[in-house]
XYZ file of C-alpha atoms in Angstrom:
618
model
C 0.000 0.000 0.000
C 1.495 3.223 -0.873
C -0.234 6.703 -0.519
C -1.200 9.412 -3.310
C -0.162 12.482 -4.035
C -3.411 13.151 -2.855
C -2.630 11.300 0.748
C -5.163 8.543 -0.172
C -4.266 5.250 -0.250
C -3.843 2.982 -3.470
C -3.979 -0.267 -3.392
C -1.739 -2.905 -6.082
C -4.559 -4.845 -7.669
C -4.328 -7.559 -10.257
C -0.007 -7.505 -10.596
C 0.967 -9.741 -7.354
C 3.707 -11.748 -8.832
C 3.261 -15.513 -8.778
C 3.278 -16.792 -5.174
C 3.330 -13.784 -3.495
C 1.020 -12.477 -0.627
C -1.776 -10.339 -0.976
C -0.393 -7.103 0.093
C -1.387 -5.557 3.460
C -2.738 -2.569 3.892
C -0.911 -0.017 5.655
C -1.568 2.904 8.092
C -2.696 6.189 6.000
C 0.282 8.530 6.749
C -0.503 12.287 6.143
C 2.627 13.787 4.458
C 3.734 17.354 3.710
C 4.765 17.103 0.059
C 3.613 14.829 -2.819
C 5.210 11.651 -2.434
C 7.630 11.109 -5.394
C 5.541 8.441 -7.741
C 7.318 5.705 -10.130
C 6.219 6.584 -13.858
C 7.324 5.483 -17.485
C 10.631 3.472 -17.291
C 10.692 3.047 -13.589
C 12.125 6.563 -13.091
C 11.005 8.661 -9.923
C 9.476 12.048 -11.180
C 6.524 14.226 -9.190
C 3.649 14.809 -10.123
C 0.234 14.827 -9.313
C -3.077 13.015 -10.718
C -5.224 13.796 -13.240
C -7.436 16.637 -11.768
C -10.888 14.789 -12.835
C -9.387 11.361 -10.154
C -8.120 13.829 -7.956
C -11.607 15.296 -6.995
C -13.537 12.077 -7.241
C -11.101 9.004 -6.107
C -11.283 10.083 -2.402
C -15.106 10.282 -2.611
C -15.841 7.109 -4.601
C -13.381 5.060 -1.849
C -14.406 6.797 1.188
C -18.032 6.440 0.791
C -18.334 3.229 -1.407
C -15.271 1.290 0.020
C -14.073 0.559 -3.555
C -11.178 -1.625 -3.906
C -9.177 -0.095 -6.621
C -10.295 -2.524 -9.109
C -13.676 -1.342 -8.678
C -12.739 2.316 -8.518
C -10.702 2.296 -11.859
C -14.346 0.809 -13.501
C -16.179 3.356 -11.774
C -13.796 6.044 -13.090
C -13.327 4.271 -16.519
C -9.779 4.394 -16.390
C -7.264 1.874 -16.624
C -6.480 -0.232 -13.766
C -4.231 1.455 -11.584
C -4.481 4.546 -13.568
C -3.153 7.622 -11.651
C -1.585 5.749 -8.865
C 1.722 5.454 -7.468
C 1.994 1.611 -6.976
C 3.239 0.511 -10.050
C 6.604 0.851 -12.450
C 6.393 -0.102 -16.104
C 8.297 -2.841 -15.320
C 6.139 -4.662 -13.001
C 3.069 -4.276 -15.903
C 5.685 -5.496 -18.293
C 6.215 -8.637 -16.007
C 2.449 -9.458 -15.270
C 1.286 -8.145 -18.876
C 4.145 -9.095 -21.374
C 4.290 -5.843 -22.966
C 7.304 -3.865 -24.008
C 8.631 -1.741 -20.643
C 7.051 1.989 -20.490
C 3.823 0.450 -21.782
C 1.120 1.055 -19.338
C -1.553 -1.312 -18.580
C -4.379 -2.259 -20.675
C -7.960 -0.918 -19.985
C -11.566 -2.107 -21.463
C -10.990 -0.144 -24.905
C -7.676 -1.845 -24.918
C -8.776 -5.214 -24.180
C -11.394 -5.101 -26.928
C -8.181 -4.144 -29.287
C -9.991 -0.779 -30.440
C -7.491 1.473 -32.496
C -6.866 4.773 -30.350
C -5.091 8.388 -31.324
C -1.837 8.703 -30.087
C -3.931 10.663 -27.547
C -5.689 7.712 -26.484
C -8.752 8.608 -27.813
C -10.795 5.995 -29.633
C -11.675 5.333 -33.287
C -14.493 5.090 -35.181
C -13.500 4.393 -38.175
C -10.732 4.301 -39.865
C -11.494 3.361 -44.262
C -12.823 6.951 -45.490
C -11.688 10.651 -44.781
C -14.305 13.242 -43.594
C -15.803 14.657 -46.641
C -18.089 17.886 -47.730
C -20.373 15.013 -49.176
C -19.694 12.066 -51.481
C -17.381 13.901 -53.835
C -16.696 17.039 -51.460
C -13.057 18.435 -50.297
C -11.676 17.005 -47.506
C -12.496 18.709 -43.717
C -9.520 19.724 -41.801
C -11.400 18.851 -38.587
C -10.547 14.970 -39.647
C -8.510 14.573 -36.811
C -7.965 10.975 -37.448
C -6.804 11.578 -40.882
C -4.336 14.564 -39.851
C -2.813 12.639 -37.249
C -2.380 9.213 -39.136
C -0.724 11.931 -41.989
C 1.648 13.857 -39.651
C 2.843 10.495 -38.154
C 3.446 8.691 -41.385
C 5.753 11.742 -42.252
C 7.784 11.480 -39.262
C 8.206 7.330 -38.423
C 11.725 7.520 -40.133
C 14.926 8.975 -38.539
C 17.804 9.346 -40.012
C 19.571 6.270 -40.640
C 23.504 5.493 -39.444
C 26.128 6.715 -41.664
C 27.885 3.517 -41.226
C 26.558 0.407 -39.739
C 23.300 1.028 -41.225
C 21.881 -2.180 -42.521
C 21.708 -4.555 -39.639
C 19.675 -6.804 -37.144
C 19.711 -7.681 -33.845
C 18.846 -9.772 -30.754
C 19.115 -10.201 -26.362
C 21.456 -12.559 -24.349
C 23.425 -13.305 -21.642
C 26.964 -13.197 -20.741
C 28.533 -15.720 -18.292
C 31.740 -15.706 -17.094
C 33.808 -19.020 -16.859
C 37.197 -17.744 -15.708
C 37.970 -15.417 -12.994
C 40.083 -12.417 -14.124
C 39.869 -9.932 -11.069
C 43.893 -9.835 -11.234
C 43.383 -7.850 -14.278
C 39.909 -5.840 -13.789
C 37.508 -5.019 -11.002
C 34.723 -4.583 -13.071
C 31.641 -5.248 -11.291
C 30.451 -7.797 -14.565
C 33.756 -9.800 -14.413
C 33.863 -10.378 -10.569
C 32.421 -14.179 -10.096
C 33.037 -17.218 -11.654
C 29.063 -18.412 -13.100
C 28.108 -14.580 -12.917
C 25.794 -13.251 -15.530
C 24.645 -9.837 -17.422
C 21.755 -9.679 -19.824
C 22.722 -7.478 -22.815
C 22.023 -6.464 -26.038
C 23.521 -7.056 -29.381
C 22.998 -5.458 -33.270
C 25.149 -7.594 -35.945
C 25.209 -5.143 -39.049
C 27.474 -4.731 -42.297
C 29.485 -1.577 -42.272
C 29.402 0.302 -45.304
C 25.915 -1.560 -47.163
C 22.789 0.234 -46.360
C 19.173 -0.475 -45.673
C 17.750 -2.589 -48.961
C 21.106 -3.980 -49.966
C 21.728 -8.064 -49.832
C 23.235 -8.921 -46.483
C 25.357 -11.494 -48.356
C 27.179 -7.985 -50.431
C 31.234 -8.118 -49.200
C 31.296 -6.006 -46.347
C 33.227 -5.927 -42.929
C 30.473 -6.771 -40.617
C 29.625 -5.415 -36.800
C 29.286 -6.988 -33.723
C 28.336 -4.767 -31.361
C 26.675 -5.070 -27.668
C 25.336 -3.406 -24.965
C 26.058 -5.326 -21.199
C 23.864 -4.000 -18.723
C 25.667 -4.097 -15.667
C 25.185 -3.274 -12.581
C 27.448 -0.520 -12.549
C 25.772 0.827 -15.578
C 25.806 -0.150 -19.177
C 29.239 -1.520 -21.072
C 29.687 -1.061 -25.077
C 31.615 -3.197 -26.612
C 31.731 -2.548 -30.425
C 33.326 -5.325 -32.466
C 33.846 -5.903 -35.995
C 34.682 -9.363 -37.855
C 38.391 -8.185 -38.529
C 40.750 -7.961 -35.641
C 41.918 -4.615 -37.191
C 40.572 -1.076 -38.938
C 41.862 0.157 -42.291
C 42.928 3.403 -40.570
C 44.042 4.388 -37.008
C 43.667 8.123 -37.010
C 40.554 9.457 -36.648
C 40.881 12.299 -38.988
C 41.401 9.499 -41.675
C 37.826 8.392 -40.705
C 35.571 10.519 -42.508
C 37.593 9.983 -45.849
C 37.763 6.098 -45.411
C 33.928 6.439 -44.886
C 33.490 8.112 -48.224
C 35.870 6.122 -50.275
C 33.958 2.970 -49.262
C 30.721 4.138 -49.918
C 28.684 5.210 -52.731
C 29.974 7.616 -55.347
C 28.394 11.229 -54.786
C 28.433 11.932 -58.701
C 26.681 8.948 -59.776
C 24.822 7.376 -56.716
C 26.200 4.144 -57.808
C 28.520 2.052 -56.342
C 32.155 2.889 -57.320
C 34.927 0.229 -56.424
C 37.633 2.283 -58.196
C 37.360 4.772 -55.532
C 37.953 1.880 -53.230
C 40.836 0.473 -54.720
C 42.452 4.013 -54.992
C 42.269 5.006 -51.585
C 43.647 1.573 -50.024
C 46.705 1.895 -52.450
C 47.177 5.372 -51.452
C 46.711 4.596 -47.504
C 48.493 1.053 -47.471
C 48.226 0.689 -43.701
C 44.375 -0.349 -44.265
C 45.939 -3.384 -46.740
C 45.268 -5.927 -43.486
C 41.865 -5.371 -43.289
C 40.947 -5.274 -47.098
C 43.330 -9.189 -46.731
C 40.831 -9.969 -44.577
C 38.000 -8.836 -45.845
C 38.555 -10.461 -49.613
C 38.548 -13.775 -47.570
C 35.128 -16.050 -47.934
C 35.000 -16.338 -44.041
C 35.370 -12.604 -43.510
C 33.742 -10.881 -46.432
C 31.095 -12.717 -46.956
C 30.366 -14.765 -43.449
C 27.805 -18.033 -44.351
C 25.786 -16.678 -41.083
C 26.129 -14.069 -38.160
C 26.075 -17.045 -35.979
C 29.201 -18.507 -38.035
C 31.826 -14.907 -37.325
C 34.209 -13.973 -34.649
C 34.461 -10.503 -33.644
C 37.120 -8.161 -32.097
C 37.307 -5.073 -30.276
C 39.998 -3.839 -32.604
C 40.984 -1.181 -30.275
C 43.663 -1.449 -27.309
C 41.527 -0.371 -24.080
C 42.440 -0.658 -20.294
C 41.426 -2.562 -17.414
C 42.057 -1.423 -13.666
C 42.449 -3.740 -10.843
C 40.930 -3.046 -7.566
C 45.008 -1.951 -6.459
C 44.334 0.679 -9.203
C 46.616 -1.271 -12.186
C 46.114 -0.891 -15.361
C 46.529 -3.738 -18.227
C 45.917 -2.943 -22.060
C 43.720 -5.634 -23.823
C 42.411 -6.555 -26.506
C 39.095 -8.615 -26.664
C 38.078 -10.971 -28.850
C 34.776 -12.598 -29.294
C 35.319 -16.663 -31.174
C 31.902 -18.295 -32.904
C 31.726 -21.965 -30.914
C 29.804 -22.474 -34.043
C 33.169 -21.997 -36.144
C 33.657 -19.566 -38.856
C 32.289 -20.089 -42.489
C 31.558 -18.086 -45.579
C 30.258 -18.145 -48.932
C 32.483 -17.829 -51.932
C 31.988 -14.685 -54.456
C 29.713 -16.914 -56.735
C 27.533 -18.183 -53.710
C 26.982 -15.163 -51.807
C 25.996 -13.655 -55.024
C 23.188 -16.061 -55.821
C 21.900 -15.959 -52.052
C 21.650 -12.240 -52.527
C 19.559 -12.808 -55.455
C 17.333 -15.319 -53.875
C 17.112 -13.657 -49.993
C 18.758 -10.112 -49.665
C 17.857 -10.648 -45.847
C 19.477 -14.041 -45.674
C 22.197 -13.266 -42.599
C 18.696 -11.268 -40.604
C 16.277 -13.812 -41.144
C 18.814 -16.700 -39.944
C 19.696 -15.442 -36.822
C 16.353 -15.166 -36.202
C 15.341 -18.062 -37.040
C 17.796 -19.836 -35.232
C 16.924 -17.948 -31.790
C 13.291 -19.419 -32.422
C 14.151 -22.904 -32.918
C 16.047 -22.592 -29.379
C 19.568 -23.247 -31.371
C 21.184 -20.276 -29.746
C 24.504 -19.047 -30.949
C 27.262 -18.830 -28.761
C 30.812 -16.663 -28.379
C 33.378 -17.277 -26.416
C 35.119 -14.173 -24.686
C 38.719 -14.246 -24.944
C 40.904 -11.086 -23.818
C 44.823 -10.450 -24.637
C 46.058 -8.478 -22.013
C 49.930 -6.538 -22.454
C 51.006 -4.707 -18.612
C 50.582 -1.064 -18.547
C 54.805 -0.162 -18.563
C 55.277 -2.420 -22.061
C 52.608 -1.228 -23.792
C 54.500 2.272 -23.634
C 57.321 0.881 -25.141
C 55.878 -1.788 -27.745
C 55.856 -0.209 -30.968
C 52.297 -0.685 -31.974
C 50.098 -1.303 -28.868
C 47.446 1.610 -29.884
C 47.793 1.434 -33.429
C 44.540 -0.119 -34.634
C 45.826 -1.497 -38.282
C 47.923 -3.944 -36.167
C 47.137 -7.140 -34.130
C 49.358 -8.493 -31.190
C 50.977 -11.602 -32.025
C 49.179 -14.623 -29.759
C 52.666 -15.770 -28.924
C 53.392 -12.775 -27.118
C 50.144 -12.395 -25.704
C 47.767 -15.102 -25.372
C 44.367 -15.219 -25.271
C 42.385 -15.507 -22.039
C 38.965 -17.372 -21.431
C 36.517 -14.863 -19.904
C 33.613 -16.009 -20.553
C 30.979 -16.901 -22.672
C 28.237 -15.192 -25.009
C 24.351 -16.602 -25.564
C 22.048 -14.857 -28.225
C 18.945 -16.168 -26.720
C 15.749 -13.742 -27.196
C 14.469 -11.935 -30.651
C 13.688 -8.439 -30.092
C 9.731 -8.036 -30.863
C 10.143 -4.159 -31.839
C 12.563 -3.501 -34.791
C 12.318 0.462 -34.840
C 12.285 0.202 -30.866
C 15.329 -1.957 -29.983
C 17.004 -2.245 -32.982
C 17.167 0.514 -35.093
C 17.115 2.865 -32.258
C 20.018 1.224 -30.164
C 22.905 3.437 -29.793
C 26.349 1.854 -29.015
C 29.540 4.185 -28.065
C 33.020 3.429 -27.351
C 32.993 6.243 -24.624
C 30.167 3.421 -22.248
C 32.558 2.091 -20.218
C 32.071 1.153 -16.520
C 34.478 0.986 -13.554
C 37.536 -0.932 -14.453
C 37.176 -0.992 -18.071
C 38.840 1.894 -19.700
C 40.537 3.772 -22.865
C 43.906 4.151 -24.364
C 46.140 6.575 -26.407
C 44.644 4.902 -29.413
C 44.419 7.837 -31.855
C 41.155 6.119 -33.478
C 39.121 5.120 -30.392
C 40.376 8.653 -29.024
C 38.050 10.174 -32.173
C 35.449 7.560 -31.792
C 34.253 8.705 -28.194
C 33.298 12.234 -29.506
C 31.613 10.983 -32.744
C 29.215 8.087 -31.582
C 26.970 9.959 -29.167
C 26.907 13.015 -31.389
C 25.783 11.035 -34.321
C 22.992 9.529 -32.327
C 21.595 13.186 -31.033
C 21.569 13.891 -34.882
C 19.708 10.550 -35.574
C 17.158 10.413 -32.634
C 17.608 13.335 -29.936
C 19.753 14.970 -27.201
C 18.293 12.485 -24.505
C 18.088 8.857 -26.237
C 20.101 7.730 -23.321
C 16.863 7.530 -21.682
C 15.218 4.777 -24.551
C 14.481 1.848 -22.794
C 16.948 0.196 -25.195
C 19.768 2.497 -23.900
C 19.330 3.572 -19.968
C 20.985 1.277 -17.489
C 18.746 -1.895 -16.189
C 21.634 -2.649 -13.174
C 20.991 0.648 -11.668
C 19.454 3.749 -12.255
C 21.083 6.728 -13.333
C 21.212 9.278 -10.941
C 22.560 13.269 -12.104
C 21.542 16.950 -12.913
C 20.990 16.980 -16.254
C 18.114 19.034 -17.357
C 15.482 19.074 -20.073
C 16.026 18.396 -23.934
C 13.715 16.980 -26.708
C 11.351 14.337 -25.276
C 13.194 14.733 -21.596
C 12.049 12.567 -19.050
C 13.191 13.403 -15.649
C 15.379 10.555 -13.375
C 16.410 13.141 -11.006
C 13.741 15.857 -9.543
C 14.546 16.101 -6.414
C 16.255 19.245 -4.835
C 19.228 20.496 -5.074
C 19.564 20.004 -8.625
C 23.513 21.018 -9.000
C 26.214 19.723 -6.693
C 27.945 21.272 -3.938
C 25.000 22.085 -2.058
C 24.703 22.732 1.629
C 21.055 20.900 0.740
C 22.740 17.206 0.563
C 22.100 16.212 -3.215
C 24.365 14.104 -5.641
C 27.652 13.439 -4.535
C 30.763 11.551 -6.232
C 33.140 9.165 -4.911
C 37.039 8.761 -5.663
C 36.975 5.145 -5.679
C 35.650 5.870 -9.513
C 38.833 7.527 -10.375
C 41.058 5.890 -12.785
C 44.687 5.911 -12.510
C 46.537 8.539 -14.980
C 48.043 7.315 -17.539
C 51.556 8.842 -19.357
C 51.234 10.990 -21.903
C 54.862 12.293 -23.289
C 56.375 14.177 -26.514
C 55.403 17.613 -28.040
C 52.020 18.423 -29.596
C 52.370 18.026 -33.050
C 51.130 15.787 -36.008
C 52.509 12.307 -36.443
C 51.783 10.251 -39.374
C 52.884 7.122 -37.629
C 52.701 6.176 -33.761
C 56.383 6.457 -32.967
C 58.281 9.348 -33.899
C 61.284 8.616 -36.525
C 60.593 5.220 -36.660
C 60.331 2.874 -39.558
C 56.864 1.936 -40.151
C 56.641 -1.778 -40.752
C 53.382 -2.063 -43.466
C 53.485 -5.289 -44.933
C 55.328 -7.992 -42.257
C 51.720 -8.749 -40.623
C 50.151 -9.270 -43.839
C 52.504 -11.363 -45.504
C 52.210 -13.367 -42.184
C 48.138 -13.368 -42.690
C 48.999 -14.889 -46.158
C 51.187 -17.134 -45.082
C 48.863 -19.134 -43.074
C 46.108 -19.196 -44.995
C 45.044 -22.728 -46.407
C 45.639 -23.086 -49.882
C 41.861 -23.251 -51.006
C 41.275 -19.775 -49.007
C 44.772 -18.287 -51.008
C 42.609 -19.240 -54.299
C 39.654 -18.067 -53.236
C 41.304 -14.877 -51.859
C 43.241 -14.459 -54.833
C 40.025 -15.124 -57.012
C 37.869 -12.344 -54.882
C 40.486 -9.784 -55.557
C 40.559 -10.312 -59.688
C 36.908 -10.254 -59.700
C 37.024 -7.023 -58.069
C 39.893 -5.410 -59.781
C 38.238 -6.537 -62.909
C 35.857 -3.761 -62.451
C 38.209 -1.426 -61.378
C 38.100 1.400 -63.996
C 41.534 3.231 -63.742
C 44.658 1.001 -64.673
C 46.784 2.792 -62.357
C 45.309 2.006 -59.218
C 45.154 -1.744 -60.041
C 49.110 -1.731 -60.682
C 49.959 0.330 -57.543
C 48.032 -2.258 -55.343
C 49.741 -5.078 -57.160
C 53.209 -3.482 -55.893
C 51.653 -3.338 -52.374
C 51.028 -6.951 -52.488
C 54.565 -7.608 -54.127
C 55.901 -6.126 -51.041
C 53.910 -8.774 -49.175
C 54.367 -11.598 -51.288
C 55.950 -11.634 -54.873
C 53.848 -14.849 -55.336
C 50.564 -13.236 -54.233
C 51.273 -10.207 -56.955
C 51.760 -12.883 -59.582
C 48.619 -14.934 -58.692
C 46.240 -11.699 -58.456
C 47.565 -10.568 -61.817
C 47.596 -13.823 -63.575
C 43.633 -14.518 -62.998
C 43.180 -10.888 -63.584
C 44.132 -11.218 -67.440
C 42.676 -14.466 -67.255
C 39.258 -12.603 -66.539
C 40.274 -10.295 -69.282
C 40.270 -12.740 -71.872
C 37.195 -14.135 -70.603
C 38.051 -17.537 -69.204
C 37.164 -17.223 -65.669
C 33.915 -15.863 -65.539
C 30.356 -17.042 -63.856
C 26.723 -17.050 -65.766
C 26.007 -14.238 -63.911
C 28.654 -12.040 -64.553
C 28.735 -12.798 -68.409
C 24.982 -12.410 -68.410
C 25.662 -9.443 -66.746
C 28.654 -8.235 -68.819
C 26.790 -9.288 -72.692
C 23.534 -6.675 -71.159
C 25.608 -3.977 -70.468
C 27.866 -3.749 -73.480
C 24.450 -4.597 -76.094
C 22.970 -1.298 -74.171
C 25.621 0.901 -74.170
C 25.388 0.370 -78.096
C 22.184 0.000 -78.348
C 20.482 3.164 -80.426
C 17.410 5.172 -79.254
C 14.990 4.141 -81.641
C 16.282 -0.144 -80.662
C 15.671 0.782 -77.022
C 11.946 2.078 -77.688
């Protein structure tokens, strides 16, 4: 029993949880303010009733003796309507709906369509006309409402990452690494956190086949008790650029051509050969298993970045983290992933989803490689983010393991309005001087204000479900308050919000003069090619052909002669033999002898219209 802001008492009808006592009702306590009353999302804000309950709920339970059942009939209201007793998530429990959904009343039950106002419907086929063949009325507030809606249900979509899926799990760990962090998450052996994942392809957008070579994302949300975690992975273990400033032009070169519209994989080609340190990923990514992954479900993952982990004796570690299918790691070749496309551009989505119904959950295992803080500062590439650490220097260690278990049941809702940043971190998981993650933490939140507002922290899909966020922040589009309660700044002779210094990191050393530095250590040698050639190296033969084969076919279409010749030196300078190979089924393409249906089909079209005159093509 808790009391109004009226000082009546409300009593929790209908949502006892299973086996639970009927709860007793308590003394009515008078109180000098409005007692604080749990709304959408299971914040605290104040507030009072609706004035029409105000006036009449005392009356109708003082005089009648209405249990509140009976008093939200006699008021027509939904149960529990204007009363304190309830958060959104106990109505999501008893009711199965999506949290912040309130519960269902008689008009609701009988699955009437409402306004956004909750106002019911009539009908919904015809507009208000001046008769049969009359204008429309403007006083069709159905129709005007259903219009202005319609013009608004899209937000802008990501810049990168932008055609994806995704689903819920949990996160277990299996090996205790407290040595290393004290993140709350980490700290017990059989210890789990639900989260959230979104799989995606990088540069393909909304509409495109799934199955198109991409680099892929793997990104997740841990809700932790100590607030949310991001970790955002992609299916190479390195990025195609470490600076952050290189970003923007990576972005552009990878995407659609501005002139045309049209995809342009000259552009491509021309910017890897003129930034060779992104020739490890694009290895990588002309692999079957990488480039075009058989499944979601069948591709390992990696932070990329170097980030930090702090002990509870306030050490830090640099690691890496890594994220290994247990259901192994397949693709398609060019000529399969091609047909798939044709047949299911939403092949990769509609798997995973599948799978998750079928109770065939996917798995990961978390595995971390962890350098100490002193030889990271003297390694020459520890926050350069174009180059792995070599697993004989630092192993990987079992942390724990990954289970995609639930499909989301809102797309727009929990998928398309998930927002994932670098810069979520939670005690004991922290940066580095990596020059790219360094860029990343300004440019993820501010790309998600753009896309759906100032305060989308505060989705459902974002806020923290370990704990509840507690600070002075104030107002913004579609603001809803977590914090009302007076003073609302800090340093207050009032009490209020206070922090602790158990939260602060360790420093960690920054040296040198400001200046710009193409590579991370000043007058060094930069070594471009020894980690590729070693990726080449231990490739299985089959995967060197059908690398070999993927390259061709895209060079093939690669307009500008130039560009294919300087990338053939950058692979000479990994591998003479590689050069040779790429260049060998290149002419071989030429002359027309290693071609698919498809592509000759494809090829025959194009040259018969680009001949073709006016008066044939009418």
């Amino acid at each position: 029993m808790q009391q109004s802001p009226t000082g009546v008492q409300q009593q929790q009808v209908g949502l006892q949880q299973p086996n639970q006592p009927q709860l007793q009702q308590q003394p009515q306590q008078l109180q000098q303010q409005p007692q604080l009353q749990q709304q959408q999302y299971g914040k605290q804000t104040s507030g009072l009733q609706p004035s029409g309950i105000q006036s009449t709920q005392p009356k109708l339970q003082q005089e009648q003796g209405l249990e509140s059942s009976q008093l939200s009939q006699q008021l027509k209201c939904p149960l529990g309507y204007g009363s304190d007793s309830f958060t959104s998530k106990e109505v999501s429990k008893q009711f199965g709906k999506i949290p912040g959904v309130i519960e269902q009343n008689e008009i609701n039950r009988q699955n009437i369509i409402t306004r956004q106002t909750g106002c019911p419907i009539g009908h919904v086929k015809d507009s208000l006309t001046s008769g049969s063949q009359g204008p429309l009325c403007v006083q069709d507030l159905d129709l005007l409402e259903k219009l202005q809606h319609f013009n608004t249900e899209k937000i802008p979509p990501r810049n990168v990452h932008a055609l994806g899926t995704g689903a819920y799990g949990t996160f277990t760990v299996t090996n205790d690494i407290s040595k290393y962090t004290c993140a709350d998450l980490f700290n017990q052996v059989g210890k789990s956190t639900q989260f959230i994942t979104r799989f995606s392809g990088i540069f393909t957008e909304v509409g495109d086949p799934e199955t198109t070579r991409d680099p892929r994302g793997f990104a997740i949300k841990f809700y932790t008790k100590e607030g949310n975690w991001d970790l955002l992975g992609i299916n190479t273990p390195v990025f195609a650029v470490r600076d952050a400033k290189a970003g923007p032009d990576q972005v552009h070169a990878f995407k659609r051509d501005p002139r045309t519209g049209c995809w342009n994989i000259t552009q491509t080609w021309d910017y890897v050969a003129n930034h060779p340190e992104g020739l490890h990923q694009m290895a990588m990514l002309f692999t079957d298993r990488t480039g075009t992954p058989l499944s979601y479900r069948t591709m390992n993952a990696y932070g990329c970045h170097t980030f930090s982990l702090v002990n509870s004796a306030k050490e830090r570690f640099w690691v890496k983290f890594h994220l290994v299918s247990q259901q192994g790691a397949f693709g398609f070749n060019q000529h399969e992933a091609k047909l798939v496309a044709g047949e299911d551009p939403n092949f990769l989505s509609r798997d995973l989803y599948q799978s998750i119904e079928k109770q065939n959950f996917p798995r990961w295992k978390m595995m971390i490689q962890v350098m100490p803080e002193e030889e990271g500062y003297k390694h020459p590439w520890t926050f350069d983010a174009t180059k792995v650490w070599k697993h004989a220097d630092y192993p990987l260690i079992e942390v724990g393991t990954l289970e995609v278990n639930r499909n989301v049941v809102d797309y727009f809702t929990e998928v398309e309005q998930v927002a994932f940043s670098p810069a979520t971190v939670v005690p004991g998981i922290g940066l580095s001087p990596d020059k790219l993650l360094q860029g990343r933490l300004l440019i993820y939140d501010y790309t998600q204000i753009h896309r759906i507002g100032p305060n989308f922290k505060q989705l459902y899909v974002n806020r923290p479900h370990g704990i509840e966020p507690m600070n002075n922040y104030l107002g913004g589009n579609m603001y809803i308050p977590i914090n009302d309660s007076f003073p609302h700044y800090t340093g207050s002779a009032f009490g209020g919000l206070k922090p602790n210094a158990k939260y602060i990191d360790p420093p960690f050393k920054v040296t040198g003069n400001c200046g710009l530095y193409e590579v991370p250590n000043e007058g060094s040698f930069e070594d471009l090619y020894s980690q590729v050639a070693d990726f080449w190296k231990i490739l299985p033969e089959k995967d060197k052909n059908n690398l070999c084969d993927n390259i061709a076919a895209s060079f093939f279409r690669v307009t500008e002669q130039r560009v294919i010749d300087k990338m053939l030196q950058h692979f000479a300078q990994c591998d003479q033999q590689w050069a040779q190979i790429i260049q060998t089924k290149l002419k071989e393409r030429r002359e027309g002898k290693w071609m698919s249906e498809s592509e000759k089909v494809c090829m025959n079209y194009a040259q018969q219209l680009l001949t073709m005159t006016r008066r044939e093509a009418l």
